[in-house]
Amino acid sequence: MGKLKSSLAFLVLAFAFFLCFIMSTGSYDYFQFVQQWPPTNCRVRTKCSNPRPLQYFTIHGLWPSNYSNPKMPSNCIGSQFNESRVYPYLRPKLKISWPDVESGNDTKFWEGEWNKHGTCSERILNQMQYFQRSQAMWKSHNISEILKNASIVPHPTQTWTYSDIVSPIKTATKKTPLLRCKYDKKTQLLYEVVFCYGYNALKHIDCNRTAGCRNQQAISFQ
Ligand code: 5GP
């Protein structure tokens, strides 16, 4: 009986360790590839080093995510950011596609995104692949151009509905994106456009509508 109890305790303990291991190394369902509209970021936070923020969508991050909680996993156990693993040829490209629009410290921004998000999908994308894939995703669809072709351009007073903005992106990419907004007083400002990718970060898939811009409120793009 004593032996049975101790083997049971051992099994429970082993299972708990296994669960902890899975959680700390990151278990996720899909990727969110998040691009931001820099002027909105700089409008809602007071400190942006760039006085005239870039007028094109830039990368915020590539985030392995769970359907049950898209903000998880994060800060997993894995290799910490190593600048030399961002290929020299990729660096000038990332400076354009993935700049730190808040304080201008691009490398620090990449480090933060890798440590918080990239570590959770390291089994699928190592550090070099993580940045290469992100760059390729950014290159594959130019959101600013897609919106411009649909006459959705920054304007101080004009507003759009959620579907006005999603429609041309969906037509161009054949997949449903997710829109995220920030709020300045009562104005709902377009902030992020999210593309979703499958577990291997290869297949572009439809995003679920979770915690996006409010449907019933007009969206400003300034
Ligand atoms: P996450 O940490 O989940 O990737 O995203 C949230 C954080 O990213 C926020 O704290 C937000 O301020 C930050 N963020 C968004 N854009 C930028 C940027 O261009 N530079 C820096 N340093 N942080 C950013």
Short mmCIF file of C-alpha atoms in Angstrom, two decimals, residues 18 93 131 136 202:
data_model
loop_
_atom_site.label_atom_id
_atom_site.label_comp_id
_atom_site.label_asym_id
_atom_site.label_seq_id
_atom_site.Cartn_x
_atom_site.Cartn_y
_atom_site.Cartn_z
CA PHE A 18 5.85 18.09 -17.26
CA LYS A 93 15.90 45.68 -43.67
CA PHE A 131 13.37 37.65 -37.68
CA ALA A 136 9.08 38.01 -45.15
CA LEU A 202 4.00 29.44 -42.83
#
